[in-house]
Short mmCIF file of C-alpha atoms in Angstrom, two decimals:
data_model
loop_
_atom_site.label_atom_id
_atom_site.label_comp_id
_atom_site.label_asym_id
_atom_site.label_seq_id
_atom_site.Cartn_x
_atom_site.Cartn_y
_atom_site.Cartn_z
CA MET A 187 -0.14 -0.28 0.11
CA LEU A 188 2.95 2.59 0.39
CA GLN A 189 3.67 3.42 -2.75
CA PHE A 190 0.23 4.42 -3.96
CA SER A 191 -0.75 7.97 -4.09
CA PRO A 192 -3.39 9.28 -2.33
CA GLY A 193 -5.27 10.24 -6.04
CA PRO A 194 -7.71 7.81 -7.25
CA ALA A 195 -7.30 4.11 -6.88
CA ARG A 196 -4.80 3.00 -8.94
CA ARG A 197 -5.18 -0.39 -10.68
CA PRO A 198 -2.42 -1.93 -9.04
CA GLY A 199 -4.16 -0.96 -5.71
CA ALA A 200 -7.37 -1.82 -6.78
CA LEU A 201 -5.92 -5.27 -6.81
CA LEU A 202 -4.07 -5.51 -3.83
CA VAL A 203 -6.21 -4.36 -1.60
CA PRO A 204 -9.11 -6.94 -2.34
CA ALA A 205 -6.28 -9.80 -2.33
CA LEU A 206 -5.28 -8.95 0.15
CA SER A 207 -8.54 -8.86 2.19
CA LEU A 208 -9.06 -12.32 0.57
CA ALA A 209 -6.01 -13.66 1.25
CA TYR A 210 -6.97 -12.35 5.31
CA LEU A 211 -10.59 -14.09 5.30
CA LEU A 212 -8.91 -17.41 4.15
CA LEU A 213 -6.32 -17.91 6.46
CA SER A 214 -8.12 -16.58 9.42
CA TYR A 215 -10.91 -19.63 8.47
CA PHE A 216 -8.42 -22.13 8.18
CA LEU A 217 -6.52 -20.62 11.56
CA ILE A 218 -9.40 -19.78 14.07
CA GLY A 219 -12.25 -19.90 11.83
CA PHE A 220 -15.21 -17.88 10.55
CA ARG A 221 -15.94 -14.70 12.64
CA PRO A 222 -18.12 -11.37 12.08
CA GLU A 223 -15.41 -8.89 13.17
CA GLN A 224 -13.59 -10.31 10.14
CA LEU A 225 -16.12 -8.89 7.58
CA VAL A 226 -16.41 -5.64 9.45
CA LEU A 227 -12.82 -5.27 9.65
CA VAL A 228 -12.41 -6.14 5.54
CA GLY A 229 -15.65 -4.25 4.75
CA LEU A 230 -14.48 -1.39 7.05
CA CYS A 231 -10.48 -1.42 5.07
CA ASN A 232 -12.21 -1.46 1.25
CA ALA A 233 -14.66 1.42 1.70
CA CYS A 234 -12.07 3.40 2.96
CA TYR A 235 -9.73 2.83 0.28
CA PHE A 236 -11.92 3.54 -2.06
CA LEU A 237 -14.16 6.02 -1.05
CA SER A 238 -12.32 8.67 -1.58
CA ALA A 239 -8.44 10.00 -1.00
CA THR A 240 -8.97 11.27 2.35
CA THR A 241 -9.93 7.91 3.62
CA ARG A 242 -7.64 6.32 1.46
CA ARG A 243 -4.61 8.16 2.88
CA PHE A 244 -6.38 7.35 6.73
CA ILE A 245 -6.68 3.76 6.29
CA THR A 246 -2.98 3.45 4.47
CA GLY A 247 -1.60 5.11 7.83
CA PHE A 248 -3.89 3.10 9.89
CA SER A 249 -2.73 -0.41 8.27
CA ILE A 250 -0.54 -0.55 11.30
CA PHE A 251 -3.68 -1.05 13.96
CA VAL A 252 -5.01 -3.35 11.35
CA VAL A 253 -1.79 -5.51 11.57
CA PHE A 254 -1.63 -5.20 15.42
CA TRP A 255 -6.19 -6.28 15.14
CA VAL A 256 -4.66 -9.03 13.22
CA LEU A 257 -1.98 -10.30 14.98
CA TYR A 258 -3.60 -10.14 18.21
CA ASP A 259 -6.89 -11.96 16.61
CA TYR A 260 -4.25 -14.88 15.85
CA LEU A 261 -2.63 -15.56 19.16
CA ARG A 262 -6.22 -17.74 19.73
CA ALA A 263 -5.01 -20.25 17.03
CA PHE A 264 -1.52 -20.46 19.26
CA PRO A 265 -1.95 -20.79 22.84
CA ASN A 266 0.32 -20.08 24.84
CA TYR A 267 0.05 -22.42 27.38
CA THR A 268 0.85 -25.27 24.80
CA PHE A 269 4.49 -23.66 24.66
CA ARG A 270 4.92 -23.20 28.05
CA ALA A 271 3.69 -24.18 31.76
CA VAL A 272 1.22 -20.91 33.14
CA ASP A 273 2.52 -19.51 35.53
CA VAL A 274 -0.38 -19.52 38.88
CA ALA A 275 0.88 -20.00 42.35
CA HIS A 276 4.28 -18.52 42.18
CA LEU A 277 2.80 -15.14 40.57
CA TYR A 278 -0.09 -15.18 43.14
CA HIS A 279 2.26 -16.02 46.10
CA THR A 280 5.15 -13.55 44.60
CA GLU A 281 2.23 -10.71 44.84
CA LYS A 282 1.32 -11.34 47.89
CA ALA A 283 4.80 -11.50 49.40
CA LEU A 284 5.66 -8.00 47.66
CA PHE A 285 2.02 -5.92 47.75
CA GLY A 286 0.00 -8.14 50.39
CA ILE A 287 -2.15 -6.35 52.76
CA GLY A 288 -3.51 -7.14 55.88
CA TYR A 289 -6.74 -7.80 56.87
CA HIS A 290 -8.07 -9.34 59.75
CA GLY A 291 -5.11 -11.41 60.19
CA GLN A 292 -4.93 -12.99 56.87
CA LEU A 293 -2.22 -11.68 54.34
CA LEU A 294 -4.57 -10.77 51.11
CA THR A 295 -3.26 -9.89 47.71
CA PRO A 296 -4.59 -6.15 46.79
CA ASN A 297 -6.99 -7.74 43.97
CA GLU A 298 -8.59 -9.76 47.19
CA PHE A 299 -8.67 -6.92 49.16
CA TRP A 300 -10.41 -4.71 46.83
CA LEU A 301 -12.84 -8.14 46.48
CA LEU A 302 -13.84 -8.13 49.62
CA HIS A 303 -14.48 -4.12 49.66
CA HIS A 304 -15.90 -2.87 46.35
CA THR A 305 -18.61 0.00 45.87
CA ALA A 306 -20.86 0.64 43.72
CA PHE A 307 -19.00 3.65 43.22
CA LEU A 308 -15.59 2.35 42.33
CA ASP A 309 -17.55 -0.74 40.32
CA VAL A 310 -18.83 2.56 37.70
CA LEU A 311 -15.74 4.36 37.69
CA CYS A 312 -13.18 1.69 36.91
CA GLY A 313 -15.76 0.24 34.10
CA ILE A 314 -15.46 3.37 32.74
CA PHE A 315 -11.66 3.68 32.75
CA TYR A 316 -11.69 0.04 31.34
CA LEU A 317 -13.46 1.36 28.69
CA CYS A 318 -11.09 3.60 27.23
CA TRP A 319 -8.44 1.22 26.82
CA VAL A 320 -8.92 1.10 22.82
CA PRO A 321 -10.83 4.20 22.44
CA ILE A 322 -8.29 6.58 23.97
CA PRO A 323 -5.02 5.40 21.89
CA LEU A 324 -7.23 5.28 18.43
CA SER A 325 -8.76 8.70 19.18
CA PHE A 326 -5.32 10.02 19.62
CA ALA A 327 -3.74 8.37 16.55
CA ALA A 328 -6.59 9.70 14.59
CA TYR A 329 -6.01 13.29 15.97
CA LEU A 330 -1.88 13.42 15.36
CA PHE A 331 -2.35 11.91 11.80
CA PHE A 332 -4.79 14.98 10.59
CA ARG A 333 -2.52 17.09 12.85
CA ASN A 334 1.01 15.71 13.49
CA ARG A 335 1.38 12.47 10.38
CA ARG A 336 4.66 12.52 11.94
CA LEU A 337 4.42 11.87 15.09
CA PHE A 338 1.15 10.07 14.11
CA PHE A 339 3.93 7.46 13.04
CA GLU A 340 5.86 7.50 15.89
CA PHE A 341 2.74 7.03 18.08
CA SER A 342 1.25 4.10 15.63
CA LEU A 343 4.19 2.30 15.21
CA THR A 344 5.42 2.33 18.82
CA PHE A 345 2.22 1.01 19.50
CA LEU A 346 2.71 -1.66 17.83
CA LEU A 347 6.35 -2.47 18.61
CA VAL A 348 5.06 -2.51 22.15
CA ASN A 349 2.10 -4.80 21.67
CA LEU A 350 4.51 -7.10 19.73
CA LEU A 351 6.82 -7.34 22.85
CA GLY A 352 4.12 -8.02 25.15
CA PHE A 353 3.46 -10.84 22.58
CA VAL A 354 6.70 -12.19 22.99
CA LEU A 355 6.32 -11.71 26.55
CA TYR A 356 3.22 -14.22 26.60
CA TYR A 357 4.33 -17.81 25.17
CA LEU A 358 7.73 -16.89 26.80
CA HIS A 359 5.83 -16.65 30.52
CA PRO A 360 1.93 -17.58 30.25
CA ALA A 361 0.67 -16.28 33.46
CA ALA A 362 -2.94 -16.25 35.08
CA PRO A 363 -5.17 -13.18 35.92
CA PRO A 364 -6.03 -12.95 39.30
CA TRP A 365 -9.44 -13.73 38.71
CA TYR A 366 -8.52 -17.23 37.98
CA VAL A 367 -6.92 -17.83 41.10
CA GLN A 368 -10.38 -16.97 42.22
CA GLN A 369 -12.40 -19.18 40.43
CA HIS A 370 -10.39 -22.30 39.87
CA GLY A 371 -7.38 -22.07 42.52
CA LEU A 372 -3.82 -22.10 42.21
CA SER A 373 -3.59 -25.50 39.56
CA PHE A 374 -3.80 -25.14 36.13
CA GLN A 375 -6.55 -25.82 33.74
CA PRO A 376 -7.18 -24.47 30.10
CA LEU A 377 -9.66 -22.34 29.45
CA ALA A 378 -11.50 -21.41 26.20
CA MET A 379 -13.26 -18.14 27.52
CA GLY A 380 -11.82 -15.68 29.53
CA SER A 381 -13.79 -13.96 32.43
CA THR A 382 -15.68 -10.23 32.92
CA ALA A 383 -14.19 -10.48 36.90
CA GLY A 384 -15.04 -7.38 38.81
CA LEU A 385 -15.93 -5.59 35.22
CA ALA A 386 -19.29 -7.80 35.66
CA ARG A 387 -20.43 -5.55 38.36
CA PHE A 388 -20.82 -2.59 35.95
CA ASP A 389 -22.39 -4.67 33.44
CA SER A 390 -24.72 -5.59 36.23
CA PHE A 391 -25.01 -2.31 37.41
CA PHE A 392 -26.42 -0.64 33.85
CA GLY A 393 -28.21 -4.38 32.74
CA VAL A 394 -25.90 -4.24 30.18
CA SER A 395 -23.30 -6.90 28.79
CA ILE A 396 -20.37 -4.79 27.64
CA PHE A 397 -17.99 -6.45 29.48
CA LYS A 398 -19.29 -9.82 29.02
CA SER A 399 -19.17 -9.74 25.39
CA ILE A 400 -15.59 -8.42 25.22
CA TYR A 401 -13.89 -11.22 27.02
CA ALA A 402 -15.98 -13.48 25.74
CA LYS A 403 -13.77 -13.38 22.90
CA ASN A 404 -10.72 -12.93 24.55
CA ALA A 405 -8.34 -13.89 22.31
CA ASN A 406 -5.94 -15.61 25.23
CA VAL A 407 -6.94 -16.02 28.96
CA PHE A 408 -3.14 -16.63 29.95
CA ALA A 409 -2.14 -13.39 28.89
CA ALA A 410 -2.47 -11.42 32.13
CA MET A 411 1.66 -10.73 31.91
CA PRO A 412 2.35 -7.80 30.80
CA SER A 413 -0.63 -5.72 31.29
CA LEU A 414 -1.57 -4.15 27.65
CA HIS A 415 -3.78 -2.39 29.28
CA SER A 416 -1.76 -0.80 31.38
CA ALA A 417 1.03 0.16 28.82
CA TYR A 418 -1.65 2.15 26.43
CA PRO A 419 -1.99 4.86 28.31
CA VAL A 420 1.71 5.05 29.25
CA ILE A 421 2.27 5.56 25.06
CA VAL A 422 -0.79 8.10 24.69
CA LEU A 423 0.54 10.11 27.54
CA PHE A 424 4.29 10.11 26.35
CA TYR A 425 3.04 11.22 23.14
CA ALA A 426 0.73 13.89 23.90
CA VAL A 427 3.80 15.26 26.04
CA LYS A 428 5.06 15.53 23.13
CA ASN A 429 2.70 17.03 21.10
CA ARG A 430 1.95 19.52 23.73
CA SER A 431 -1.34 18.75 23.96
CA GLY A 432 -1.77 21.43 27.25
CA ALA A 433 -4.69 20.37 28.98
CA PHE A 434 -5.25 17.10 27.64
CA ASN A 435 -1.77 15.98 29.21
CA LEU A 436 -3.76 15.95 32.63
CA VAL A 437 -6.95 13.92 31.12
CA PHE A 438 -4.34 11.10 29.49
CA LEU A 439 -2.36 11.42 33.21
CA THR A 440 -5.37 10.57 34.94
CA ILE A 441 -7.15 7.66 33.00
CA MET A 442 -3.72 5.67 32.80
CA LEU A 443 -3.57 6.16 36.72
CA GLY A 444 -7.27 5.13 36.37
CA ILE A 445 -6.93 2.05 34.33
CA TRP A 446 -3.47 1.09 36.43
CA PHE A 447 -5.91 0.92 39.97
CA ALA A 448 -8.85 -0.87 37.66
CA ALA A 449 -6.88 -3.05 36.20
CA VAL A 450 -5.79 -4.39 40.09
CA TYR A 451 -9.58 -3.46 41.31
CA THR A 452 -11.43 -5.57 38.98
CA SER A 453 -9.15 -8.44 39.50
CA HIS A 454 -7.75 -8.66 35.84
CA HIS A 455 -3.96 -7.72 36.57
CA TYR A 456 -2.10 -8.16 39.65
CA VAL A 457 0.45 -5.02 40.68
CA LEU A 458 3.30 -6.93 39.57
CA ASP A 459 1.29 -7.90 35.60
CA VAL A 460 0.63 -3.02 35.53
CA LEU A 461 3.94 -3.08 36.60
CA ALA A 462 5.61 -4.86 33.85
CA GLY A 463 3.35 -3.77 31.10
CA ILE A 464 4.88 0.13 32.16
CA SER A 465 8.04 -1.16 31.59
CA THR A 466 6.86 -3.11 28.31
CA ALA A 467 5.44 0.63 27.07
CA LEU A 468 8.69 1.96 28.75
CA VAL A 469 11.33 -0.29 26.48
CA GLY A 470 8.84 -0.20 23.31
CA ILE A 471 9.03 3.77 23.47
CA GLY A 472 12.76 3.80 23.84
CA LEU A 473 13.34 1.25 21.12
CA LEU A 474 11.57 3.53 18.80
CA ARG A 475 13.32 6.02 20.00
CA LEU A 476 16.72 4.57 19.04
CA LEU A 477 15.90 3.47 15.72
CA LEU A 478 14.58 6.89 15.13
CA ALA A 479 18.10 7.97 15.58
CA LYS A 480 20.27 5.02 14.37
CA SER A 481 18.37 3.11 11.77
CA ALA A 482 18.33 5.20 8.43
CA VAL A 483 16.55 1.81 7.00
CA PHE A 484 13.66 3.10 9.51
CA ASN A 485 13.83 6.35 8.58
CA ARG A 486 12.85 5.42 5.04
CA PHE A 487 10.27 3.37 5.81
CA LEU A 488 9.18 6.23 7.97
CA ALA A 489 9.65 8.70 5.02
CA ALA A 490 7.78 6.38 2.45
CA PHE A 491 4.72 6.08 5.20
CA MET A 492 4.88 10.07 4.94
CA ARG A 493 4.93 9.96 1.22
CA ALA A 494 1.96 7.61 1.00
CA THR A 495 -0.24 9.44 3.10
CA ALA A 496 0.56 13.10 1.94
CA PRO A 497 -2.71 15.34 1.20
CA ALA A 498 -3.08 15.71 -2.84
CA ALA A 499 -0.72 18.81 -3.73
#
């Protein structure tokens, strides 16, 4: 897609995009089976590519996020627990040893403490924060695309790189989330579906099934460490500060802290998972900055993306 100008769709692009779409659908069918979201993704990409020059530029830039989504979806084809043993008990006991909270003569993990002390206010607040983990990065990326395209590509490629690092760690160290221990104990047993855990209280409060529908499609139950939910807002805040986004920096800081707390409060992650997610984000940011500073090949790649998404003269 990089070589095509944002003018009227030329024949190579007119053939390549549908061909890639068909290849994606066929590969997905054999790897993970048919899913309605696959048609939505293909339809959106093709509509944007052929609708107008502006939407073509937009989907070309956002192809980075399309790559992320496809790779994430394909994780379900290769469950990480089939490659390495899942860390259940060791992670639980380490969390308790480092961050345990004394309560009525017992030592509880922070997840267990909040499970006993949850409130409707925190249930709703944490649900709202957790709903931000995808819309906020995508909205910020869309803003950057039209206002600061160079920073858009730096942000988007950092986002992809952090996810790739996270995926590698998922396979090197499969880890059970706190809710797994609460529901299944400290022994491992493979699960096909995730759990809404504490977020079920948000659904119950409003009489909806938002989080139930999300976690029923979880690509990998045993991918709790690092917490990429905790990594994304770090990336957003870093590039927001770099963009000099003013008061929005405070908004992004608040969302970041809220997501970190919500991850633990709802029993989706240990504090250790959150810290691992933060560390992964910082490593990804550092690696991307290093590539920008040291790699001529990477900078040519970035320049090609810039040309492919440049407005028509």
